[in-house]
XYZ file of C-alpha atoms in Angstrom:
735
model
C 0.064 0.057 0.031
C 0.947 3.655 -0.375
C 0.148 6.833 1.642
C -2.296 9.040 0.367
C 0.135 11.633 0.913
C 2.933 9.777 -1.485
C 0.676 9.172 -4.204
C -0.531 12.586 -4.069
C 3.270 14.006 -4.599
C 4.179 11.286 -7.119
C 1.225 12.294 -9.260
C 1.802 16.464 -8.776
C 5.620 15.751 -9.951
C 4.301 13.930 -13.056
C 1.862 16.772 -13.791
C 4.614 19.205 -13.084
C 6.696 17.291 -15.471
C 4.230 17.394 -18.429
C 3.624 21.407 -17.599
C 7.237 22.013 -18.029
C 7.122 20.063 -21.581
C 3.895 21.935 -22.616
C 5.645 25.244 -21.684
C 9.172 24.250 -23.557
C 6.967 23.342 -26.706
C 4.890 26.332 -26.491
C 8.036 29.075 -26.201
C 9.530 27.455 -28.877
C 6.314 28.260 -31.413
C 6.016 31.508 -30.133
C 9.966 32.047 -30.686
C 9.379 30.308 -34.435
C 6.215 31.497 -35.039
C 4.366 28.465 -35.684
C 4.240 25.125 -34.407
C 6.313 22.161 -36.324
C 5.094 19.076 -34.989
C 6.216 15.844 -36.333
C 3.821 13.142 -37.748
C 4.929 10.911 -34.998
C 3.697 13.460 -32.417
C 0.413 13.874 -34.257
C -0.193 10.111 -34.660
C 0.551 9.293 -30.881
C -1.727 12.238 -29.608
C -4.906 10.375 -31.681
C -4.122 7.645 -28.674
C -6.443 9.485 -26.462
C -8.761 6.967 -28.098
C -7.609 4.854 -25.521
C -8.902 5.641 -22.329
C -9.165 4.406 -18.787
C -12.148 1.830 -20.908
C -9.164 0.684 -22.471
C -6.533 0.444 -19.767
C -8.820 -0.897 -17.262
C -12.196 -1.797 -19.004
C -10.944 -3.916 -22.017
C -9.658 -6.535 -19.264
C -12.821 -6.480 -17.322
C -15.069 -7.292 -20.510
C -12.526 -9.593 -21.699
C -12.806 -11.753 -18.070
C -16.885 -11.845 -18.852
C -17.272 -11.708 -22.459
C -13.891 -13.213 -24.082
C -12.797 -11.657 -27.296
C -16.069 -9.286 -27.378
C -13.692 -6.311 -26.358
C -11.815 -6.180 -29.581
C -15.142 -5.112 -31.543
C -14.657 -1.579 -30.239
C -11.108 -1.725 -32.132
C -11.910 -3.423 -35.099
C -14.286 -0.683 -36.264
C -11.639 1.665 -35.383
C -9.257 0.086 -37.538
C -11.771 -0.163 -40.601
C -11.906 3.567 -40.281
C -8.379 4.355 -39.975
C -7.866 2.376 -43.291
C -9.984 4.608 -45.010
C -8.825 8.101 -43.503
C -7.087 9.200 -46.755
C -10.579 9.400 -48.099
C -12.465 10.402 -44.951
C -10.372 12.446 -42.529
C -7.899 14.141 -45.152
C -10.686 15.971 -47.073
C -12.162 17.231 -43.395
C -8.913 18.383 -42.878
C -8.811 20.351 -45.961
C -12.184 21.912 -45.506
C -10.912 23.011 -41.763
C -8.014 24.480 -43.406
C -10.314 26.655 -45.738
C -12.926 27.599 -43.284
C -11.007 27.836 -39.907
C -12.781 25.238 -38.420
C -12.508 24.941 -34.875
C -14.853 21.859 -33.577
C -17.234 19.125 -34.718
C -19.929 21.552 -34.431
C -18.226 23.901 -36.293
C -17.609 21.459 -38.938
C -21.195 20.329 -39.120
C -22.614 23.880 -39.081
C -20.198 25.267 -41.557
C -21.211 22.442 -44.239
C -24.995 23.298 -43.783
C -25.042 27.017 -44.395
C -23.182 27.838 -41.365
C -26.383 27.323 -39.349
C -26.319 28.283 -35.627
C -29.065 25.974 -34.498
C -27.316 23.075 -36.220
C -23.972 24.054 -34.158
C -26.406 24.546 -31.097
C -28.088 21.163 -31.581
C -24.846 19.313 -32.125
C -23.095 21.092 -29.075
C -25.982 19.839 -26.883
C -25.848 16.153 -28.102
C -21.999 16.264 -27.287
C -22.491 17.627 -23.697
C -25.098 15.404 -23.064
C -23.433 12.092 -24.641
C -19.607 13.169 -23.385
C -20.878 13.507 -19.572
C -21.129 9.603 -18.867
C -17.544 8.861 -20.701
C -16.162 12.070 -18.459
C -17.810 10.507 -15.292
C -16.219 7.143 -16.171
C -12.740 8.649 -16.365
C -13.212 10.238 -12.908
C -14.400 7.219 -11.555
C -11.238 4.997 -12.749
C -8.931 7.787 -11.089
C -10.819 7.767 -7.718
C -11.252 4.167 -7.570
C -7.465 3.461 -8.802
C -6.332 6.049 -5.998
C -8.383 4.381 -3.243
C -7.052 0.795 -4.390
C -3.570 1.628 -4.031
C -4.066 3.755 -0.655
C -6.343 1.838 1.279
C -6.859 -1.508 -0.475
C -10.463 -1.124 -1.168
C -12.738 1.132 -3.178
C -14.946 2.812 -1.106
C -16.576 4.950 -4.051
C -16.193 7.892 -5.758
C -17.723 10.340 -3.104
C -16.033 11.847 -0.195
C -13.182 13.980 0.049
C -10.755 12.132 -2.177
C -13.403 12.621 -5.101
C -13.958 16.214 -4.627
C -10.212 16.763 -4.704
C -9.312 14.667 -7.664
C -12.312 16.488 -9.658
C -10.707 19.791 -8.363
C -7.291 18.657 -9.644
C -9.313 17.900 -12.878
C -10.557 21.228 -13.555
C -7.057 22.687 -12.639
C -5.138 20.257 -15.153
C -7.768 21.093 -17.939
C -7.412 25.146 -17.719
C -3.643 25.324 -17.386
C -3.345 22.767 -20.576
C -6.263 23.357 -22.806
C -7.716 26.678 -21.664
C -4.881 28.728 -20.043
C -5.217 31.680 -23.058
C -7.763 32.284 -26.019
C -6.117 31.101 -28.943
C -7.217 32.587 -32.332
C -6.480 29.201 -34.048
C -7.491 26.864 -31.128
C -4.726 25.196 -31.897
C -2.894 23.833 -28.664
C 0.957 22.416 -29.674
C 1.707 21.875 -26.265
C -1.343 19.998 -24.941
C -1.098 17.752 -28.106
C 2.720 17.048 -26.961
C 1.831 16.164 -23.714
C -1.161 13.905 -24.888
C 1.680 12.115 -27.176
C 3.697 12.153 -23.937
C 0.538 10.459 -21.611
C 0.131 7.654 -24.513
C 3.614 6.499 -24.517
C 3.234 6.348 -20.836
C 0.105 4.382 -20.381
C 1.387 2.167 -23.436
C 4.785 1.543 -21.266
C 2.643 0.675 -18.413
C 0.479 -1.499 -19.861
C 3.201 -3.657 -21.449
C 5.052 -3.808 -18.541
C 2.320 -5.466 -16.300
C 1.729 -7.439 -19.507
C 5.064 -8.623 -19.677
C 4.996 -9.375 -15.817
C 2.045 -11.576 -15.636
C 3.156 -13.394 -18.490
C 6.533 -14.457 -17.405
C 5.571 -14.746 -13.522
C 1.981 -15.572 -13.200
C 2.003 -17.970 -16.518
C 5.776 -18.918 -16.329
C 6.402 -17.992 -20.197
C 4.517 -17.362 -23.510
C 4.048 -21.269 -24.308
C 2.510 -22.076 -20.772
C 0.016 -18.961 -21.153
C -1.183 -20.207 -24.764
C -1.569 -23.715 -23.374
C -3.554 -22.429 -20.557
C -5.682 -20.277 -22.543
C -6.514 -22.900 -25.199
C -8.089 -25.203 -22.495
C -9.156 -25.764 -19.042
C -10.992 -22.678 -16.909
C -9.395 -19.690 -18.952
C -10.843 -21.436 -22.331
C -13.897 -19.079 -22.483
C -11.153 -15.867 -22.694
C -10.584 -16.792 -26.464
C -14.187 -17.350 -27.428
C -15.695 -15.199 -29.966
C -19.217 -15.370 -29.088
C -20.110 -16.597 -25.272
C -23.728 -15.647 -25.058
C -26.809 -15.532 -27.399
C -26.868 -12.126 -29.321
C -22.817 -11.516 -29.032
C -23.130 -11.805 -32.865
C -25.252 -8.473 -32.905
C -23.148 -6.910 -30.101
C -20.272 -7.461 -32.398
C -21.764 -5.532 -35.405
C -22.668 -2.705 -32.974
C -19.229 -2.330 -31.309
C -17.833 -2.150 -34.780
C -20.452 0.355 -35.903
C -19.801 2.423 -32.917
C -16.154 2.433 -33.222
C -15.924 3.163 -36.575
C -18.009 6.427 -36.126
C -16.389 6.882 -32.769
C -12.842 7.332 -33.625
C -13.855 9.887 -36.138
C -16.969 11.748 -34.277
C -16.097 11.909 -30.784
C -15.434 15.510 -29.720
C -11.965 14.836 -28.692
C -11.055 12.754 -31.886
C -11.873 15.108 -34.050
C -10.133 17.737 -32.364
C -6.713 16.081 -32.304
C -7.453 14.164 -35.579
C -8.735 17.547 -37.631
C -8.353 20.546 -35.648
C -4.821 20.095 -34.422
C -3.353 18.469 -37.505
C -0.879 20.726 -39.177
C -0.095 18.896 -42.338
C -1.936 16.714 -44.293
C 0.671 14.393 -45.129
C 0.909 13.316 -41.340
C -2.338 11.251 -41.820
C -0.279 8.849 -43.891
C 2.123 8.519 -41.049
C -0.565 7.879 -38.477
C -2.888 5.343 -40.749
C 0.015 3.033 -39.782
C 1.571 3.875 -36.254
C -1.722 4.422 -34.857
C -3.286 0.931 -35.552
C 0.419 -0.602 -34.319
C -0.405 1.703 -31.092
C -4.139 -0.172 -30.755
C -2.706 -3.089 -31.497
C 0.190 -3.279 -28.393
C -2.032 -1.862 -25.901
C -4.487 -4.790 -26.517
C -1.953 -7.630 -27.010
C -1.849 -8.562 -23.112
C -5.437 -8.067 -22.324
C -6.438 -11.781 -22.293
C -3.188 -12.787 -20.031
C -3.825 -10.110 -17.918
C -7.560 -11.075 -17.419
C -6.286 -14.997 -17.271
C -4.096 -14.232 -14.324
C -6.769 -12.142 -12.260
C -9.019 -15.120 -12.786
C -6.665 -17.514 -11.444
C -5.213 -15.416 -8.716
C -8.428 -15.579 -6.894
C -9.573 -11.683 -7.086
C -13.229 -11.127 -7.459
C -14.384 -11.030 -10.678
C -16.669 -8.049 -9.875
C -13.376 -6.072 -9.573
C -12.115 -7.265 -12.719
C -11.734 -3.744 -14.444
C -8.938 -3.199 -11.846
C -7.014 -6.342 -12.379
C -4.286 -4.414 -14.088
C -3.571 -2.640 -10.863
C -4.700 -5.409 -8.190
C -2.489 -8.184 -9.755
C 1.272 -6.387 -9.053
C -0.373 -4.893 -5.815
C -0.897 -8.737 -4.618
C 2.422 -9.675 -5.632
C 3.847 -7.096 -3.860
C 5.445 -5.496 -6.901
C 5.523 -1.732 -5.482
C 7.336 -0.033 -8.399
C 5.332 -1.806 -11.033
C 1.706 -0.946 -9.312
C 2.778 2.868 -9.360
C 3.589 2.457 -12.953
C 0.249 1.043 -13.707
C -1.290 3.707 -11.628
C 0.456 6.543 -13.464
C -0.409 4.702 -16.791
C -4.202 4.752 -15.810
C -4.026 7.994 -14.777
C -2.549 9.184 -18.114
C -5.314 7.168 -19.816
C -8.300 8.861 -17.792
C -6.696 12.467 -17.600
C -5.788 12.517 -21.404
C -9.356 12.075 -22.265
C -10.759 14.368 -19.539
C -8.372 17.275 -20.804
C -9.031 17.071 -24.531
C -12.892 16.368 -24.202
C -13.555 19.124 -21.497
C -11.485 21.808 -23.532
C -13.320 20.834 -26.728
C -17.218 20.932 -25.106
C -16.403 24.395 -23.277
C -15.127 25.504 -26.566
C -18.446 24.718 -28.058
C -20.665 25.421 -25.662
C -19.207 29.193 -25.319
C -18.875 29.385 -29.199
C -22.339 28.176 -30.178
C -24.459 28.109 -26.991
C -23.385 31.222 -24.714
C -22.143 33.405 -27.445
C -25.056 33.670 -29.453
C -27.185 34.565 -26.496
C -24.482 37.404 -25.344
C -25.049 38.755 -28.812
C -28.946 38.630 -28.511
C -28.952 40.269 -25.009
C -28.041 43.908 -24.539
C -27.249 43.237 -20.997
C -24.493 40.270 -21.586
C -22.860 41.551 -24.552
C -19.694 42.925 -22.137
C -19.355 39.124 -21.516
C -17.851 38.805 -24.647
C -14.676 40.374 -23.400
C -14.372 37.726 -20.937
C -14.817 34.388 -22.830
C -12.028 32.792 -21.593
C -13.165 33.062 -18.139
C -16.369 31.911 -19.484
C -14.575 28.779 -20.591
C -12.902 28.235 -17.183
C -16.484 27.967 -15.872
C -17.582 25.824 -18.297
C -15.080 23.585 -17.749
C -15.658 23.360 -13.976
C -19.385 22.954 -14.616
C -18.897 19.793 -16.820
C -16.456 18.006 -14.495
C -18.421 18.599 -11.599
C -21.489 17.437 -13.278
C -19.664 14.352 -14.438
C -18.746 13.956 -10.866
C -22.413 14.271 -9.979
C -23.048 11.605 -12.681
C -20.067 8.931 -11.308
C -21.713 9.700 -8.070
C -25.123 8.837 -8.840
C -24.308 5.629 -11.090
C -21.182 4.558 -8.857
C -22.752 1.268 -7.867
C -24.828 0.609 -10.963
C -23.374 -2.128 -13.321
C -24.087 0.127 -16.093
C -20.853 1.692 -15.412
C -18.652 -0.892 -16.766
C -20.029 -0.092 -20.093
C -21.092 3.541 -19.618
C -18.816 5.015 -22.513
C -21.062 3.231 -24.945
C -23.637 5.601 -24.121
C -21.227 8.381 -25.599
C -20.371 6.314 -28.292
C -23.893 5.727 -29.260
C -24.489 9.553 -28.730
C -22.065 11.045 -30.898
C -23.249 8.091 -33.578
C -25.856 10.776 -34.271
C -23.502 12.972 -35.974
C -22.872 10.349 -38.695
C -25.379 10.787 -40.994
C -25.051 14.691 -41.337
C -21.421 14.504 -41.248
C -20.395 11.868 -43.902
C -23.607 12.645 -45.752
C -22.276 15.939 -46.204
C -18.544 15.062 -47.286
C -20.483 12.755 -50.003
C -23.665 13.759 -50.934
C -24.040 17.280 -52.460
C -27.838 17.267 -51.947
C -27.602 17.232 -48.298
C -28.859 20.021 -46.691
C -29.402 22.161 -43.598
C -33.075 20.822 -43.370
C -32.324 17.226 -43.700
C -28.848 17.909 -41.176
C -31.047 19.311 -38.286
C -33.884 16.770 -38.762
C -31.546 14.041 -38.408
C -29.968 14.997 -35.696
C -32.901 16.029 -33.557
C -34.996 12.588 -34.644
C -31.986 10.400 -33.790
C -31.261 12.113 -30.773
C -34.474 11.893 -29.363
C -34.519 8.107 -30.218
C -31.239 7.742 -28.239
C -32.691 9.226 -25.223
C -35.831 7.141 -25.255
C -34.382 4.017 -26.113
C -30.743 3.862 -24.382
C -30.820 7.045 -21.800
C -34.153 6.754 -20.171
C -33.610 2.723 -19.108
C -30.490 3.805 -17.487
C -32.340 6.460 -15.450
C -35.407 4.020 -15.027
C -33.060 1.337 -13.685
C -31.165 3.711 -11.148
C -35.060 4.369 -9.904
C -35.396 7.797 -11.313
C -38.713 6.809 -13.084
C -41.067 3.906 -12.631
C -40.326 0.653 -13.884
C -43.247 0.132 -15.525
C -42.379 2.540 -18.136
C -39.709 -0.340 -19.516
C -42.389 -3.347 -18.996
C -45.602 -1.930 -20.039
C -44.485 1.243 -22.013
C -45.695 4.465 -21.793
C -49.636 4.694 -21.294
C -49.495 0.985 -21.134
C -48.699 0.804 -25.194
C -46.372 -2.248 -25.040
C -45.139 -1.124 -28.849
C -43.725 1.992 -27.163
C -41.632 0.153 -24.495
C -38.093 1.787 -24.612
C -36.231 -1.418 -24.940
C -38.721 -3.113 -27.359
C -39.779 -0.234 -29.807
C -42.558 -1.308 -31.843
C -42.240 -5.112 -30.981
C -38.476 -5.385 -31.337
C -37.568 -7.164 -28.628
C -35.013 -10.024 -30.081
C -32.060 -7.366 -29.882
C -29.224 -6.398 -26.935
C -30.454 -2.918 -25.457
C -27.643 -1.321 -27.233
C -28.046 -2.933 -30.342
C -31.722 -2.033 -30.445
C -30.948 1.681 -29.429
C -28.341 1.945 -32.539
C -30.582 0.463 -34.718
C -33.639 2.232 -34.004
C -31.783 5.911 -33.796
C -29.240 5.577 -36.493
C -32.257 4.398 -38.959
C -34.631 7.345 -38.022
C -31.491 9.801 -38.147
C -30.709 8.704 -41.559
C -34.439 8.557 -43.045
C -35.019 11.824 -41.433
C -31.542 13.463 -42.962
C -32.714 11.651 -46.710
C -36.107 12.890 -46.755
C -35.628 16.515 -45.248
C -32.985 16.927 -47.597
C -34.912 16.038 -50.685
C -37.955 17.806 -49.495
C -36.534 20.948 -48.610
C -35.035 23.461 -51.127
C -31.903 25.395 -50.183
C -31.548 28.623 -51.140
C -28.717 30.050 -53.647
C -26.350 31.058 -50.361
C -26.493 27.568 -49.253
C -26.252 25.825 -52.422
C -23.090 28.030 -53.180
C -21.401 27.330 -49.748
C -22.387 23.690 -50.210
C -20.414 24.010 -53.737
C -17.697 25.572 -51.894
C -17.107 23.302 -48.926
C -17.075 20.218 -51.288
C -14.509 22.231 -53.682
C -12.512 22.773 -50.867
C -11.861 19.532 -50.066
C -10.239 18.329 -52.994
C -6.204 18.610 -52.920
C -6.020 20.932 -56.233
C -7.935 23.860 -54.158
C -5.275 24.079 -51.439
C -2.972 26.526 -53.384
C -2.753 30.430 -52.508
C -4.616 32.890 -54.693
C -2.822 35.857 -56.117
C -4.507 38.935 -55.379
C -6.302 40.479 -57.631
C -4.916 44.386 -58.491
C -5.543 47.136 -60.843
C -8.268 49.081 -59.333
C -8.339 52.602 -57.914
C -6.648 52.474 -54.251
C -9.263 54.971 -52.541
C -10.189 53.662 -49.412
C -9.098 55.117 -46.518
C -7.317 52.330 -44.346
C -7.588 53.595 -40.883
C -11.063 53.635 -40.393
C -11.045 49.964 -41.597
C -8.297 49.161 -38.877
C -10.138 50.617 -36.318
C -13.345 48.793 -37.027
C -11.515 45.711 -37.312
C -9.767 46.170 -33.867
C -13.062 47.588 -32.403
C -14.726 44.073 -33.542
C -11.983 41.411 -32.203
C -11.966 43.533 -29.255
C -15.267 41.973 -28.097
C -13.711 38.602 -28.157
C -10.027 38.817 -27.561
C -8.319 40.943 -25.424
C -6.627 44.043 -26.449
C -3.063 42.666 -27.295
C -4.758 39.682 -29.256
C -6.840 41.799 -31.089
C -3.848 44.216 -32.065
C -1.211 41.097 -33.053
C -4.014 39.860 -34.966
C -4.823 43.054 -36.989
C -1.135 43.864 -37.729
C -0.421 40.184 -38.759
C -3.327 40.542 -41.185
C -1.931 43.764 -42.651
C 1.875 42.290 -43.088
C 0.220 39.391 -44.731
C -1.829 41.323 -46.951
C 0.814 43.625 -47.566
C -1.028 46.814 -47.090
C 0.649 47.852 -43.495
C 2.056 50.758 -45.128
C -0.611 51.787 -47.562
C -2.704 54.894 -46.415
C -5.276 53.547 -49.070
C -6.309 50.314 -50.382
C -8.184 48.852 -53.590
C -11.656 47.184 -53.269
C -10.332 43.857 -53.637
C -7.625 44.480 -51.108
C -10.442 45.356 -48.695
C -12.309 42.398 -49.334
C -9.165 40.181 -48.567
C -8.780 42.009 -45.107
C -12.500 40.907 -44.165
C -12.431 37.421 -45.370
C -9.079 37.092 -43.350
C -10.499 38.909 -40.208
C -13.569 36.264 -40.504
C -10.948 33.542 -40.442
C -9.187 34.994 -37.380
C -12.283 35.324 -35.526
C -13.693 31.954 -36.336
C -10.650 30.773 -34.601
C -11.754 32.428 -31.122
C -15.800 31.677 -31.986
C -16.197 29.359 -34.122
C -17.211 29.906 -38.016
C -20.670 30.309 -37.653
C -20.633 33.077 -34.948
C -17.652 35.158 -36.796
C -19.805 35.078 -40.023
C -22.445 36.566 -38.159
C -20.258 39.099 -36.272
C -18.519 40.075 -39.491
C -22.174 40.859 -41.185
C -23.306 42.805 -38.289
C -20.338 44.690 -37.661
C -18.505 45.478 -41.158
C -20.376 48.494 -43.296
C -19.385 49.629 -46.615
C -20.029 52.870 -47.955
C -22.233 53.423 -50.841
C -19.209 53.993 -53.472
C -17.654 50.782 -51.521
C -20.919 49.344 -52.198
C -21.482 50.408 -55.727
C -17.956 49.343 -56.818
C -18.595 45.633 -55.396
C -21.868 45.466 -57.584
C -19.988 46.626 -60.579
C -17.119 44.200 -60.018
C -19.392 41.440 -58.893
C -21.258 42.021 -62.062
C -18.257 42.080 -64.584
C -16.838 38.786 -62.736
C -20.599 37.289 -63.112
C -20.284 38.074 -67.002
C -17.129 36.891 -67.490
C -18.456 33.654 -65.901
C -21.760 33.154 -67.213
C -22.218 35.875 -70.092
C -23.375 39.443 -70.107
C -26.906 38.218 -70.152
C -26.719 36.757 -66.771
C -25.168 39.544 -64.823
C -28.217 41.624 -64.101
C -30.411 39.094 -63.538
C -27.909 37.757 -60.793
C -27.661 41.229 -59.232
C -31.349 41.768 -59.186
C -32.341 38.535 -57.763
C -33.957 38.410 -54.410
C -30.605 37.405 -52.623
C -29.056 40.174 -54.096
C -31.829 42.484 -53.300
C -32.037 41.277 -49.528
C -28.866 42.700 -48.827
C -29.633 46.348 -49.055
C -27.100 49.426 -48.731
C -26.404 48.838 -45.339
C -24.587 45.615 -44.951
C -22.789 44.163 -48.024
C -20.488 41.613 -46.476
C -22.975 38.740 -48.112
C -21.980 40.342 -51.386
C -18.205 40.039 -50.576
C -18.838 36.409 -49.933
C -20.495 35.926 -53.291
C -17.571 37.910 -54.875
C -15.067 35.617 -53.757
C -16.667 32.666 -54.624
C -17.407 33.962 -58.451
C -13.407 34.824 -58.545
C -12.678 31.245 -57.123
C -15.183 29.600 -59.997
C -13.610 32.117 -62.556
C -10.012 30.619 -61.471
C -11.434 27.186 -61.728
C -12.856 27.710 -65.408
C -9.268 28.994 -66.436
C -7.790 26.366 -65.099
C -10.204 23.762 -66.745
C -9.560 25.788 -69.858
C -6.035 25.861 -69.594
C -5.738 21.887 -69.107
C -8.223 21.661 -72.090
C -5.772 23.571 -74.347
C -2.778 21.578 -72.739
C -4.618 18.228 -73.945
C -5.275 19.853 -77.137
C -1.721 21.082 -77.529
C -0.476 17.290 -77.027
C -3.260 15.692 -79.015
C -1.870 18.305 -81.975
C 1.986 17.745 -80.962
C 0.872 13.460 -81.285
C -0.813 14.558 -84.409
C 2.304 16.408 -85.685
C 4.274 13.026 -85.051
C 2.106 11.085 -86.539
C 2.079 13.431 -89.794
C 5.841 13.254 -89.845
C 6.231 9.347 -89.376
C 3.955 9.205 -92.425
C 6.034 11.152 -94.794
C 9.023 9.404 -93.362
C 7.367 6.183 -94.491
C 5.864 7.555 -97.672
C 9.442 8.382 -98.775
C 10.910 5.061 -97.616
C 8.407 3.503 -100.226
C 8.810 6.019 -103.088
C 12.990 5.226 -102.976
C 12.029 1.222 -102.578
C 9.644 1.978 -105.604
C 12.557 3.556 -107.586
C 14.715 0.942 -106.705
C 12.255 -2.013 -107.844
C 11.869 0.054 -110.870
C 15.501 0.338 -112.170
C 15.867 -3.442 -111.006
C 13.018 -4.252 -113.209
C 14.333 -2.475 -116.488
C 17.567 -4.156 -115.872
C 16.489 -7.187 -116.032
C 14.626 -6.568 -119.118
C 17.261 -5.288 -120.841
C 18.934 -8.434 -119.966
C 16.068 -10.625 -121.481
C 16.635 -8.482 -124.775
C 20.176 -9.444 -124.923
């Protein structure tokens, strides 16, 4: 046993080392001006997927159900194999639209809808709460096991102190400052370090069990193939395991890409698309290694007379029972790393999503709360505390429930509701905001009814008659046997109904609703942004008269940024924009340079408050004079004429969408203008490719003609020789 003071000191020292690493990385970034993370750091940070459920829970599930635990990794490996088709386009779209979260990504795809962003955020918050609770329960229980030898529960002073430490840990690593890019190079490096630590710890206990408990690899394999441990190597132990396997595969396929923490480290923190190629082999290797010794550890716990009810903590109890103090402490640190990495990224991401898509729109619409926009960082601190305290309350309430062992699957089933809207948005152009919102809401409601509600009923919150008789005595509406489908396991039943209704609502809503021109244009731009050839810097168009006074525009931009960032950040952001656009020393700028300035300003703002909120803030805060608006219309008309012909330019300018912009707000025209320029450039590239192809064909034709002439010349020469030979023969015959 260890004293609580000793364990606390070790944990604080470990956290101090991690904080020092993060500080060194961030100072290097500040000194060099950009984060240069290698592909290995990126790939290892993705292993935040392996939480305490992997470190502790896989052994527990294997002890009860054999190889079933592998289902949660089979789907993940299948998804990783497709990452160049799925993840790379997501990263490309993130780079173009400056996306900062999964809520931002989905809402940007669907017309920057604030409603969709809020819906995704609420689903993520509610769905992630049980999973965070599971991590807190793992940290508290493992602390109790190595300090007192028992597991008195997650409540009490120890639980409160660990929750407080997690709040501080999350703030100092992930929310210490408001970063306009929402990238955290120090945090990502810490995640990579923690993933290495938990792998070393798990491999160490696995090697110890194999060599000490079983006496080597050969005796281990022999023991697992026969006798009382044979059930550990069975693919299916109970009726319905086949459906459970399929459910696990579906959930993990979606979860490896849609869990808020996974989206953040895989998409938002990605600094180079080529790093995905390294992750596609290194990350699967990591998942295989960390599961390599699950069965030996489960078998060692079963033959060591440890209670099956404590199977989740066999990893910790086996070295403790053997008196291996150093190994026990290493395993505890490994489990602590697995849990805290998940808590850190998930809580930080959820706080960012909640502040950007729930609170910030409320602040904008409520005059008395507008001052809070300048305290966005402090708001996120409060949200982090609220999320972790709520998760701790959930853990205390469900601490004695058997559901806590697999409570993480509740979160996987919740984020599965993002799949139709996100994957459909990637590959189906007709998917629109109405279908996405309908699918998200209907799927989440079914998840609540078929999975969350039964959990609360078994906890005693509601009458158990709802499960057996259904609401109002309607048996067809029983939560776990909807419409009489009572042959599926509870989890499979919920996944089936929620996913089917979600997809149906998404497709039906998309087919029935006809989106406006703005949404159709944004959809086209979004899909185009995911193509590799789209990621090239565009040359700035010049040649227009520079008459716009730059100082008022700079003051307007500073005023807008100051609402959300502190004065130093706002000043640095504006200065950086002016330098990047090469207008810092110009007293006046052209209308195109002004357009670029505002577009870049929106990108900077999107990093702090999300793309949807940034677009709305720009539209309401940026103003154009009458002359500027007139020039925009004239330039837009010219570009439309170039693209579609002169006969269409007037009709476009006089369309309802253009007329609705009015004279007070012309930023929508700026977006239209930029999209028109991009389309013109695409047409030019297409025409150039066609010209190149024609030139190639022409060159081939010239080559063919040249060869034909050579062949014809040879034939003429051969004919001439034949004539001479024939004449000579005739002369000989006459003689």
